[in-house]
Amino acid sequence: MKRTVITFFIGFTLLGCADKKAQEKALLDDVIKVHDKVMMADEQVMKNKMQLDTLIQHADARVKDSAAYYSKLLNTADDAMSNWMHKFNPAQTGKSHDEIMTYFDTQKKQVMAIDSQLTAAVTGSTKYLLKTKSK
């Protein structure tokens, strides 16, 4: 009877640890999915920056001001993503489950905010560039 109770307790503990690790991995995977989505927009960011830089160099003052505004939005969002990536640490060794979950949850919220910021900057600058080309 005593062996059965000990075996049950050990099995239950191992399952609990496995479940916690699965939760941590799932949350980390969510963070990485958002990161990957943001990184897919990188090509459009660079393309828009180059077109805006060309406008800034060759257009009249009104167009230059607007192009500089959208360029700054793109740079700010791009810098936010770079800063986040440099600070992000997926290896949370030596930390408790609660600390790991809190860290990954915070990181997910941060990268989602950067995703929104970058999406708005790309959308706004793309619309502006299309409007400028049609004139």
Short mmCIF file of N, CA, C and O in Angstrom, two decimals:
data_model
loop_
_atom_site.label_atom_id
_atom_site.label_comp_id
_atom_site.label_asym_id
_atom_site.label_seq_id
_atom_site.Cartn_x
_atom_site.Cartn_y
_atom_site.Cartn_z
N MET A 1 0.83 -1.20 0.00
CA MET A 1 0.00 0.00 0.00
C MET A 1 0.87 1.26 0.00
O MET A 1 0.58 2.21 -0.72
N LYS A 2 1.92 1.22 0.84
CA LYS A 2 2.81 2.37 0.93
C LYS A 2 3.50 2.64 -0.41
O LYS A 2 3.63 3.79 -0.84
N ARG A 3 3.93 1.57 -1.10
CA ARG A 3 4.57 1.72 -2.40
C ARG A 3 3.59 2.30 -3.43
O ARG A 3 3.96 3.11 -4.26
N THR A 4 2.36 1.90 -3.38
CA THR A 4 1.35 2.38 -4.30
C THR A 4 1.14 3.89 -4.12
O THR A 4 1.06 4.63 -5.10
N VAL A 5 1.07 4.32 -2.89
CA VAL A 5 0.88 5.74 -2.60
C VAL A 5 2.10 6.54 -3.08
O VAL A 5 1.95 7.60 -3.70
N ILE A 6 3.29 6.05 -2.81
CA ILE A 6 4.51 6.75 -3.23
C ILE A 6 4.58 6.80 -4.75
O ILE A 6 4.89 7.84 -5.34
N THR A 7 4.28 5.69 -5.41
CA THR A 7 4.30 5.64 -6.87
C THR A 7 3.28 6.61 -7.45
O THR A 7 3.57 7.34 -8.40
N PHE A 8 2.09 6.63 -6.86
CA PHE A 8 1.06 7.55 -7.33
C PHE A 8 1.51 9.00 -7.15
O PHE A 8 1.34 9.82 -8.05
N PHE A 9 2.10 9.31 -6.00
CA PHE A 9 2.56 10.67 -5.73
C PHE A 9 3.66 11.09 -6.71
O PHE A 9 3.63 12.20 -7.25
N ILE A 10 4.62 10.22 -6.97
CA ILE A 10 5.70 10.52 -7.91
C ILE A 10 5.13 10.71 -9.32
O ILE A 10 5.49 11.66 -10.02
N GLY A 11 4.24 9.84 -9.72
CA GLY A 11 3.62 9.97 -11.04
C GLY A 11 2.83 11.26 -11.18
O GLY A 11 2.91 11.95 -12.20
N PHE A 12 2.08 11.60 -10.16
CA PHE A 12 1.29 12.83 -10.17
C PHE A 12 2.21 14.04 -10.25
O PHE A 12 1.94 15.00 -10.99
N THR A 13 3.32 14.02 -9.50
CA THR A 13 4.27 15.13 -9.51
C THR A 13 4.91 15.28 -10.89
O THR A 13 5.04 16.39 -11.41
N LEU A 14 5.30 14.17 -11.49
CA LEU A 14 5.91 14.22 -12.82
C LEU A 14 4.93 14.74 -13.87
O LEU A 14 5.30 15.52 -14.74
N LEU A 15 3.69 14.32 -13.76
CA LEU A 15 2.67 14.83 -14.70
C LEU A 15 2.46 16.32 -14.50
O LEU A 15 2.28 17.06 -15.46
N GLY A 16 2.47 16.78 -13.26
CA GLY A 16 2.33 18.20 -12.97
C GLY A 16 3.47 19.01 -13.56
O GLY A 16 3.27 20.08 -14.12
N CYS A 17 4.68 18.49 -13.44
CA CYS A 17 5.85 19.17 -14.02
C CYS A 17 5.75 19.20 -15.53
O CYS A 17 6.06 20.21 -16.16
N ALA A 18 5.34 18.08 -16.12
CA ALA A 18 5.22 18.02 -17.58
C ALA A 18 4.17 19.02 -18.05
O ALA A 18 4.34 19.68 -19.08
N ASP A 19 3.07 19.14 -17.29
CA ASP A 19 2.01 20.07 -17.65
C ASP A 19 2.51 21.51 -17.57
O ASP A 19 2.21 22.33 -18.45
N LYS A 20 3.29 21.82 -16.56
CA LYS A 20 3.84 23.17 -16.43
C LYS A 20 4.79 23.48 -17.58
O LYS A 20 4.76 24.58 -18.13
N LYS A 21 5.63 22.52 -17.92
CA LYS A 21 6.55 22.72 -19.05
C LYS A 21 5.78 22.91 -20.35
O LYS A 21 6.16 23.72 -21.19
N ALA A 22 4.68 22.17 -20.51
CA ALA A 22 3.86 22.32 -21.71
C ALA A 22 3.23 23.71 -21.76
O ALA A 22 3.15 24.32 -22.84
N GLN A 23 2.79 24.22 -20.62
CA GLN A 23 2.22 25.57 -20.56
C GLN A 23 3.28 26.61 -20.93
O GLN A 23 3.00 27.55 -21.68
N GLU A 24 4.48 26.45 -20.38
CA GLU A 24 5.56 27.38 -20.67
C GLU A 24 5.91 27.35 -22.16
O GLU A 24 6.07 28.40 -22.78
N LYS A 25 6.00 26.17 -22.72
CA LYS A 25 6.33 26.03 -24.15
C LYS A 25 5.23 26.64 -25.01
O LYS A 25 5.51 27.32 -26.00
N ALA A 26 3.98 26.41 -24.65
CA ALA A 26 2.86 26.96 -25.43
C ALA A 26 2.89 28.48 -25.42
O ALA A 26 2.69 29.12 -26.47
N LEU A 27 3.16 29.07 -24.28
CA LEU A 27 3.22 30.54 -24.19
C LEU A 27 4.42 31.08 -24.95
O LEU A 27 4.32 32.08 -25.67
N LEU A 28 5.57 30.40 -24.84
CA LEU A 28 6.74 30.80 -25.62
C LEU A 28 6.45 30.69 -27.11
O LEU A 28 6.80 31.59 -27.88
N ASP A 29 5.77 29.64 -27.53
CA ASP A 29 5.40 29.48 -28.94
C ASP A 29 4.51 30.63 -29.41
O ASP A 29 4.65 31.11 -30.54
N ASP A 30 3.60 31.08 -28.55
CA ASP A 30 2.74 32.23 -28.89
C ASP A 30 3.59 33.48 -29.11
O ASP A 30 3.35 34.25 -30.05
N VAL A 31 4.57 33.70 -28.24
CA VAL A 31 5.45 34.86 -28.37
C VAL A 31 6.21 34.79 -29.70
O VAL A 31 6.28 35.77 -30.44
N ILE A 32 6.73 33.61 -30.00
CA ILE A 32 7.52 33.42 -31.23
C ILE A 32 6.64 33.61 -32.47
O ILE A 32 7.09 34.18 -33.47
N LYS A 33 5.39 33.16 -32.42
CA LYS A 33 4.48 33.34 -33.56
C LYS A 33 4.27 34.83 -33.86
O LYS A 33 4.28 35.24 -35.02
N VAL A 34 4.07 35.62 -32.82
CA VAL A 34 3.89 37.06 -33.03
C VAL A 34 5.19 37.67 -33.56
O VAL A 34 5.17 38.47 -34.50
N HIS A 35 6.31 37.26 -32.99
CA HIS A 35 7.61 37.73 -33.47
C HIS A 35 7.78 37.42 -34.96
O HIS A 35 8.19 38.29 -35.73
N ASP A 36 7.47 36.20 -35.35
CA ASP A 36 7.62 35.80 -36.76
C ASP A 36 6.72 36.62 -37.67
O ASP A 36 7.12 37.00 -38.77
N LYS A 37 5.52 36.92 -37.20
CA LYS A 37 4.60 37.74 -37.98
C LYS A 37 5.18 39.14 -38.18
O LYS A 37 5.13 39.69 -39.29
N VAL A 38 5.73 39.70 -37.13
CA VAL A 38 6.32 41.03 -37.23
C VAL A 38 7.50 41.01 -38.19
O VAL A 38 7.67 41.91 -39.02
N MET A 39 8.31 39.98 -38.10
CA MET A 39 9.50 39.90 -38.95
C MET A 39 9.13 39.75 -40.43
O MET A 39 9.89 40.18 -41.30
N MET A 40 7.97 39.19 -40.71
CA MET A 40 7.53 39.07 -42.11
C MET A 40 7.26 40.44 -42.72
O MET A 40 7.34 40.61 -43.93
N ALA A 41 6.95 41.42 -41.90
CA ALA A 41 6.68 42.77 -42.39
C ALA A 41 7.96 43.55 -42.65
O ALA A 41 7.91 44.65 -43.22
N ASP A 42 9.10 42.99 -42.28
CA ASP A 42 10.38 43.70 -42.40
C ASP A 42 10.67 44.14 -43.84
O ASP A 42 11.17 45.24 -44.06
N GLU A 43 10.36 43.29 -44.80
CA GLU A 43 10.62 43.65 -46.21
C GLU A 43 9.82 44.88 -46.62
O GLU A 43 10.34 45.78 -47.28
N GLN A 44 8.55 44.92 -46.22
CA GLN A 44 7.71 46.07 -46.55
C GLN A 44 8.21 47.33 -45.84
O GLN A 44 8.18 48.43 -46.40
N VAL A 45 8.69 47.19 -44.62
CA VAL A 45 9.24 48.33 -43.87
C VAL A 45 10.42 48.92 -44.63
O VAL A 45 10.49 50.14 -44.85
N MET A 46 11.33 48.07 -45.05
CA MET A 46 12.51 48.55 -45.78
C MET A 46 12.13 49.19 -47.12
O MET A 46 12.67 50.23 -47.49
N LYS A 47 11.20 48.58 -47.81
CA LYS A 47 10.75 49.12 -49.10
C LYS A 47 10.14 50.51 -48.91
O LYS A 47 10.47 51.45 -49.63
N ASN A 48 9.27 50.64 -47.91
CA ASN A 48 8.63 51.93 -47.65
C ASN A 48 9.66 52.98 -47.22
O ASN A 48 9.59 54.13 -47.63
N LYS A 49 10.62 52.58 -46.36
CA LYS A 49 11.65 53.52 -45.93
C LYS A 49 12.44 54.06 -47.12
O LYS A 49 12.71 55.26 -47.19
N MET A 50 12.80 53.18 -48.03
CA MET A 50 13.57 53.62 -49.20
C MET A 50 12.77 54.59 -50.05
O MET A 50 13.29 55.62 -50.50
N GLN A 51 11.51 54.30 -50.28
CA GLN A 51 10.67 55.19 -51.09
C GLN A 51 10.47 56.53 -50.38
O GLN A 51 10.49 57.59 -51.03
N LEU A 52 10.27 56.50 -49.07
CA LEU A 52 10.10 57.74 -48.32
C LEU A 52 11.39 58.57 -48.33
O LEU A 52 11.34 59.79 -48.46
N ASP A 53 12.53 57.90 -48.19
CA ASP A 53 13.82 58.61 -48.25
C ASP A 53 14.01 59.31 -49.60
O ASP A 53 14.51 60.43 -49.66
N THR A 54 13.58 58.65 -50.66
CA THR A 54 13.67 59.25 -51.99
C THR A 54 12.78 60.49 -52.07
O THR A 54 13.19 61.53 -52.60
N LEU A 55 11.57 60.39 -51.52
CA LEU A 55 10.67 61.56 -51.50
C LEU A 55 11.27 62.70 -50.69
O LEU A 55 11.18 63.87 -51.09
N ILE A 56 11.86 62.36 -49.56
CA ILE A 56 12.44 63.39 -48.70
C ILE A 56 13.56 64.14 -49.45
O ILE A 56 13.70 65.35 -49.33
N GLN A 57 14.30 63.43 -50.26
CA GLN A 57 15.42 64.05 -50.98
C GLN A 57 14.98 64.86 -52.19
O GLN A 57 15.64 65.83 -52.56
N HIS A 58 13.86 64.49 -52.82
CA HIS A 58 13.53 65.08 -54.13
C HIS A 58 12.18 65.80 -54.21
O HIS A 58 11.85 66.30 -55.29
N ALA A 59 11.45 65.88 -53.16
CA ALA A 59 10.10 66.46 -53.26
C ALA A 59 10.07 67.87 -52.68
O ALA A 59 11.03 68.34 -52.08
N ASP A 60 8.89 68.51 -52.85
CA ASP A 60 8.72 69.84 -52.28
C ASP A 60 8.56 69.74 -50.75
O ASP A 60 8.43 68.65 -50.21
N ALA A 61 8.56 70.88 -50.08
CA ALA A 61 8.59 70.93 -48.62
C ALA A 61 7.40 70.20 -47.97
O ALA A 61 7.56 69.50 -46.97
N ARG A 62 6.20 70.36 -48.52
CA ARG A 62 5.01 69.73 -47.94
C ARG A 62 5.12 68.21 -48.01
O ARG A 62 4.85 67.51 -47.04
N VAL A 63 5.55 67.71 -49.15
CA VAL A 63 5.71 66.26 -49.32
C VAL A 63 6.84 65.76 -48.43
O VAL A 63 6.73 64.70 -47.81
N LYS A 64 7.92 66.53 -48.33
CA LYS A 64 9.05 66.13 -47.49
C LYS A 64 8.62 65.97 -46.03
O LYS A 64 9.02 65.03 -45.36
N ASP A 65 7.81 66.93 -45.55
CA ASP A 65 7.34 66.86 -44.16
C ASP A 65 6.51 65.61 -43.91
O ASP A 65 6.70 64.92 -42.90
N SER A 66 5.60 65.32 -44.82
CA SER A 66 4.76 64.13 -44.66
C SER A 66 5.59 62.85 -44.79
O SER A 66 5.40 61.91 -44.00
N ALA A 67 6.48 62.83 -45.73
CA ALA A 67 7.34 61.65 -45.91
C ALA A 67 8.22 61.44 -44.68
O ALA A 67 8.41 60.31 -44.23
N ALA A 68 8.73 62.52 -44.13
CA ALA A 68 9.56 62.42 -42.92
C ALA A 68 8.74 61.90 -41.73
O ALA A 68 9.24 61.11 -40.92
N TYR A 69 7.48 62.32 -41.64
CA TYR A 69 6.59 61.84 -40.58
C TYR A 69 6.42 60.32 -40.67
O TYR A 69 6.58 59.62 -39.67
N TYR A 70 6.10 59.82 -41.86
CA TYR A 70 5.89 58.38 -42.02
C TYR A 70 7.20 57.61 -41.86
O TYR A 70 7.21 56.49 -41.32
N SER A 71 8.28 58.19 -42.29
CA SER A 71 9.59 57.55 -42.11
C SER A 71 9.91 57.41 -40.62
O SER A 71 10.41 56.37 -40.17
N LYS A 72 9.59 58.44 -39.86
CA LYS A 72 9.83 58.40 -38.42
C LYS A 72 8.96 57.32 -37.76
O LYS A 72 9.43 56.61 -36.87
N LEU A 73 7.71 57.19 -38.19
CA LEU A 73 6.85 56.14 -37.65
C LEU A 73 7.45 54.76 -37.90
O LEU A 73 7.46 53.91 -37.00
N LEU A 74 7.92 54.54 -39.12
CA LEU A 74 8.53 53.25 -39.45
C LEU A 74 9.80 53.01 -38.63
O LEU A 74 10.01 51.90 -38.11
N ASN A 75 10.63 54.03 -38.52
CA ASN A 75 11.87 53.88 -37.75
C ASN A 75 11.60 53.60 -36.29
O ASN A 75 12.27 52.75 -35.68
N THR A 76 10.63 54.28 -35.72
CA THR A 76 10.29 54.08 -34.32
C THR A 76 9.81 52.65 -34.08
O THR A 76 10.22 51.99 -33.12
N ALA A 77 8.92 52.16 -34.94
CA ALA A 77 8.41 50.80 -34.81
C ALA A 77 9.52 49.77 -35.02
O ALA A 77 9.62 48.79 -34.29
N ASP A 78 10.35 50.01 -36.02
CA ASP A 78 11.46 49.10 -36.31
C ASP A 78 12.45 49.08 -35.15
O ASP A 78 12.94 48.01 -34.75
N ASP A 79 12.74 50.23 -34.59
CA ASP A 79 13.64 50.30 -33.43
C ASP A 79 13.04 49.58 -32.21
O ASP A 79 13.77 48.91 -31.47
N ALA A 80 11.74 49.72 -32.02
CA ALA A 80 11.08 49.04 -30.91
C ALA A 80 11.23 47.52 -31.04
O ALA A 80 11.51 46.82 -30.06
N MET A 81 11.08 47.03 -32.26
CA MET A 81 11.23 45.58 -32.48
C MET A 81 12.67 45.15 -32.25
O MET A 81 12.91 44.12 -31.60
N SER A 82 13.62 45.91 -32.73
CA SER A 82 15.03 45.57 -32.52
C SER A 82 15.38 45.55 -31.04
O SER A 82 16.06 44.63 -30.56
N ASN A 83 14.93 46.56 -30.32
CA ASN A 83 15.19 46.62 -28.87
C ASN A 83 14.57 45.43 -28.15
O ASN A 83 15.18 44.84 -27.27
N TRP A 84 13.33 45.10 -28.52
CA TRP A 84 12.66 43.96 -27.89
C TRP A 84 13.45 42.68 -28.14
O TRP A 84 13.67 41.88 -27.22
N MET A 85 13.88 42.48 -29.39
CA MET A 85 14.60 41.25 -29.73
C MET A 85 15.92 41.14 -28.96
O MET A 85 16.29 40.05 -28.52
N HIS A 86 16.62 42.25 -28.78
CA HIS A 86 17.89 42.22 -28.05
C HIS A 86 17.69 41.90 -26.57
O HIS A 86 18.56 41.29 -25.94
N LYS A 87 16.56 42.30 -26.02
CA LYS A 87 16.30 42.08 -24.59
C LYS A 87 15.60 40.75 -24.31
O LYS A 87 15.66 40.26 -23.18
N PHE A 88 14.95 40.18 -25.30
CA PHE A 88 14.18 38.95 -25.09
C PHE A 88 15.10 37.78 -24.79
O PHE A 88 16.10 37.56 -25.46
N ASN A 89 14.75 37.02 -23.75
CA ASN A 89 15.54 35.86 -23.35
C ASN A 89 14.61 34.64 -23.22
O ASN A 89 13.95 34.47 -22.19
N PRO A 90 14.57 33.79 -24.25
CA PRO A 90 13.68 32.64 -24.19
C PRO A 90 14.15 31.56 -23.20
O PRO A 90 13.36 30.76 -22.74
N ALA A 91 15.43 31.56 -22.85
CA ALA A 91 15.96 30.57 -21.92
C ALA A 91 15.78 31.08 -20.49
O ALA A 91 16.57 31.87 -20.00
N GLN A 92 14.75 30.64 -19.86
CA GLN A 92 14.43 31.10 -18.51
C GLN A 92 14.83 30.03 -17.49
O GLN A 92 14.02 29.61 -16.66
N THR A 93 16.08 29.63 -17.54
CA THR A 93 16.54 28.57 -16.65
C THR A 93 16.68 29.09 -15.22
O THR A 93 17.00 30.25 -14.99
N GLY A 94 16.39 28.20 -14.29
CA GLY A 94 16.52 28.53 -12.88
C GLY A 94 15.40 29.37 -12.30
O GLY A 94 15.50 29.84 -11.18
N LYS A 95 14.35 29.55 -13.06
CA LYS A 95 13.23 30.36 -12.58
C LYS A 95 12.03 29.45 -12.31
O LYS A 95 11.89 28.39 -12.90
N SER A 96 11.16 29.91 -11.44
CA SER A 96 9.97 29.12 -11.13
C SER A 96 8.98 29.18 -12.29
O SER A 96 9.07 30.06 -13.16
N HIS A 97 8.04 28.27 -12.27
CA HIS A 97 7.01 28.23 -13.31
C HIS A 97 6.27 29.56 -13.37
O HIS A 97 6.05 30.10 -14.46
N ASP A 98 5.90 30.09 -12.21
CA ASP A 98 5.16 31.36 -12.19
C ASP A 98 5.99 32.51 -12.75
O ASP A 98 5.47 33.35 -13.49
N GLU A 99 7.27 32.54 -12.44
CA GLU A 99 8.15 33.59 -12.97
C GLU A 99 8.26 33.47 -14.49
O GLU A 99 8.22 34.48 -15.20
N ILE A 100 8.41 32.26 -14.98
CA ILE A 100 8.52 32.03 -16.42
C ILE A 100 7.24 32.44 -17.13
O ILE A 100 7.27 33.12 -18.15
N MET A 101 6.11 32.04 -16.58
CA MET A 101 4.82 32.37 -17.20
C MET A 101 4.59 33.88 -17.20
O MET A 101 4.12 34.44 -18.20
N THR A 102 4.95 34.54 -16.11
CA THR A 102 4.80 35.99 -16.04
C THR A 102 5.70 36.67 -17.07
O THR A 102 5.28 37.59 -17.77
N TYR A 103 6.94 36.21 -17.18
CA TYR A 103 7.88 36.79 -18.14
C TYR A 103 7.37 36.63 -19.56
O TYR A 103 7.33 37.59 -20.33
N PHE A 104 6.98 35.40 -19.93
CA PHE A 104 6.52 35.16 -21.30
C PHE A 104 5.22 35.91 -21.58
O PHE A 104 5.02 36.40 -22.70
N ASP A 105 4.35 36.02 -20.60
CA ASP A 105 3.10 36.77 -20.79
C ASP A 105 3.41 38.25 -21.04
O ASP A 105 2.83 38.86 -21.95
N THR A 106 4.33 38.80 -20.27
CA THR A 106 4.74 40.19 -20.46
C THR A 106 5.37 40.39 -21.84
O THR A 106 5.08 41.37 -22.54
N GLN A 107 6.23 39.45 -22.23
CA GLN A 107 6.88 39.54 -23.53
C GLN A 107 5.87 39.44 -24.67
O GLN A 107 5.99 40.14 -25.68
N LYS A 108 4.87 38.60 -24.49
CA LYS A 108 3.83 38.46 -25.52
C LYS A 108 3.08 39.78 -25.68
O LYS A 108 2.84 40.24 -26.80
N LYS A 109 2.74 40.40 -24.56
CA LYS A 109 2.04 41.68 -24.62
C LYS A 109 2.90 42.75 -25.29
O LYS A 109 2.40 43.54 -26.10
N GLN A 110 4.19 42.77 -24.97
CA GLN A 110 5.08 43.75 -25.56
C GLN A 110 5.21 43.56 -27.07
O GLN A 110 5.12 44.52 -27.84
N VAL A 111 5.42 42.32 -27.50
CA VAL A 111 5.62 42.08 -28.93
C VAL A 111 4.30 42.28 -29.70
O VAL A 111 4.32 42.70 -30.85
N MET A 112 3.17 42.05 -29.05
CA MET A 112 1.88 42.32 -29.70
C MET A 112 1.68 43.83 -29.87
O MET A 112 1.15 44.27 -30.89
N ALA A 113 2.11 44.61 -28.89
CA ALA A 113 2.02 46.07 -29.01
C ALA A 113 2.93 46.57 -30.13
O ALA A 113 2.55 47.45 -30.91
N ILE A 114 4.11 45.98 -30.24
CA ILE A 114 5.03 46.34 -31.32
C ILE A 114 4.43 45.94 -32.66
O ILE A 114 4.53 46.69 -33.64
N ASP A 115 3.79 44.79 -32.71
CA ASP A 115 3.12 44.35 -33.94
C ASP A 115 2.06 45.37 -34.37
O ASP A 115 2.00 45.76 -35.53
N SER A 116 1.27 45.84 -33.43
CA SER A 116 0.25 46.85 -33.74
C SER A 116 0.90 48.15 -34.22
O SER A 116 0.43 48.76 -35.18
N GLN A 117 1.95 48.56 -33.54
CA GLN A 117 2.67 49.78 -33.91
C GLN A 117 3.25 49.66 -35.32
O GLN A 117 3.11 50.58 -36.14
N LEU A 118 3.87 48.53 -35.61
CA LEU A 118 4.48 48.33 -36.92
C LEU A 118 3.42 48.22 -38.02
O LEU A 118 3.59 48.79 -39.10
N THR A 119 2.34 47.54 -37.73
CA THR A 119 1.26 47.41 -38.70
C THR A 119 0.68 48.78 -39.05
O THR A 119 0.46 49.09 -40.22
N ALA A 120 0.47 49.61 -38.03
CA ALA A 120 -0.05 50.96 -38.27
C ALA A 120 0.93 51.79 -39.10
O ALA A 120 0.53 52.51 -40.02
N ALA A 121 2.22 51.67 -38.79
CA ALA A 121 3.23 52.44 -39.52
C ALA A 121 3.32 51.99 -40.97
O ALA A 121 3.40 52.82 -41.89
N VAL A 122 3.30 50.69 -41.20
CA VAL A 122 3.37 50.17 -42.57
C VAL A 122 2.11 50.53 -43.35
O VAL A 122 2.19 51.00 -44.49
N THR A 123 0.96 50.36 -42.73
CA THR A 123 -0.30 50.68 -43.41
C THR A 123 -0.37 52.17 -43.76
O THR A 123 -0.70 52.53 -44.89
N GLY A 124 -0.05 53.01 -42.80
CA GLY A 124 -0.09 54.46 -43.04
C GLY A 124 0.89 54.90 -44.10
O GLY A 124 0.55 55.68 -45.00
N SER A 125 2.11 54.40 -44.02
CA SER A 125 3.12 54.80 -45.01
C SER A 125 2.81 54.25 -46.40
O SER A 125 3.02 54.94 -47.40
N THR A 126 2.27 53.06 -46.46
CA THR A 126 1.90 52.48 -47.77
C THR A 126 0.78 53.30 -48.41
O THR A 126 0.85 53.62 -49.61
N LYS A 127 -0.24 53.65 -47.63
CA LYS A 127 -1.33 54.48 -48.16
C LYS A 127 -0.80 55.83 -48.62
O LYS A 127 -1.20 56.33 -49.68
N TYR A 128 0.08 56.42 -47.84
CA TYR A 128 0.66 57.71 -48.21
C TYR A 128 1.46 57.59 -49.50
O TYR A 128 1.32 58.42 -50.41
N LEU A 129 2.27 56.56 -49.63
CA LEU A 129 3.07 56.37 -50.83
C LEU A 129 2.18 56.14 -52.07
O LEU A 129 2.47 56.67 -53.14
N LEU A 130 1.13 55.37 -51.90
CA LEU A 130 0.21 55.15 -53.02
C LEU A 130 -0.48 56.43 -53.43
O LEU A 130 -0.64 56.72 -54.62
N LYS A 131 -0.87 57.23 -52.45
CA LYS A 131 -1.52 58.51 -52.74
C LYS A 131 -0.54 59.47 -53.42
O LYS A 131 -0.91 60.16 -54.36
N THR A 132 0.69 59.47 -52.99
CA THR A 132 1.71 60.34 -53.58
C THR A 132 2.03 59.94 -55.01
O THR A 132 2.21 60.79 -55.86
N LYS A 133 2.07 58.65 -55.27
CA LYS A 133 2.36 58.17 -56.63
C LYS A 133 1.24 58.49 -57.60
O LYS A 133 1.47 58.71 -58.77
N SER A 134 -0.01 58.51 -57.10
CA SER A 134 -1.14 58.74 -57.99
C SER A 134 -1.28 60.20 -58.37
O SER A 134 -2.08 60.54 -59.25
N LYS A 135 -0.54 61.09 -57.75
CA LYS A 135 -0.65 62.52 -58.08
C LYS A 135 0.17 62.87 -59.28
O LYS A 135 1.11 62.36 -59.68
#
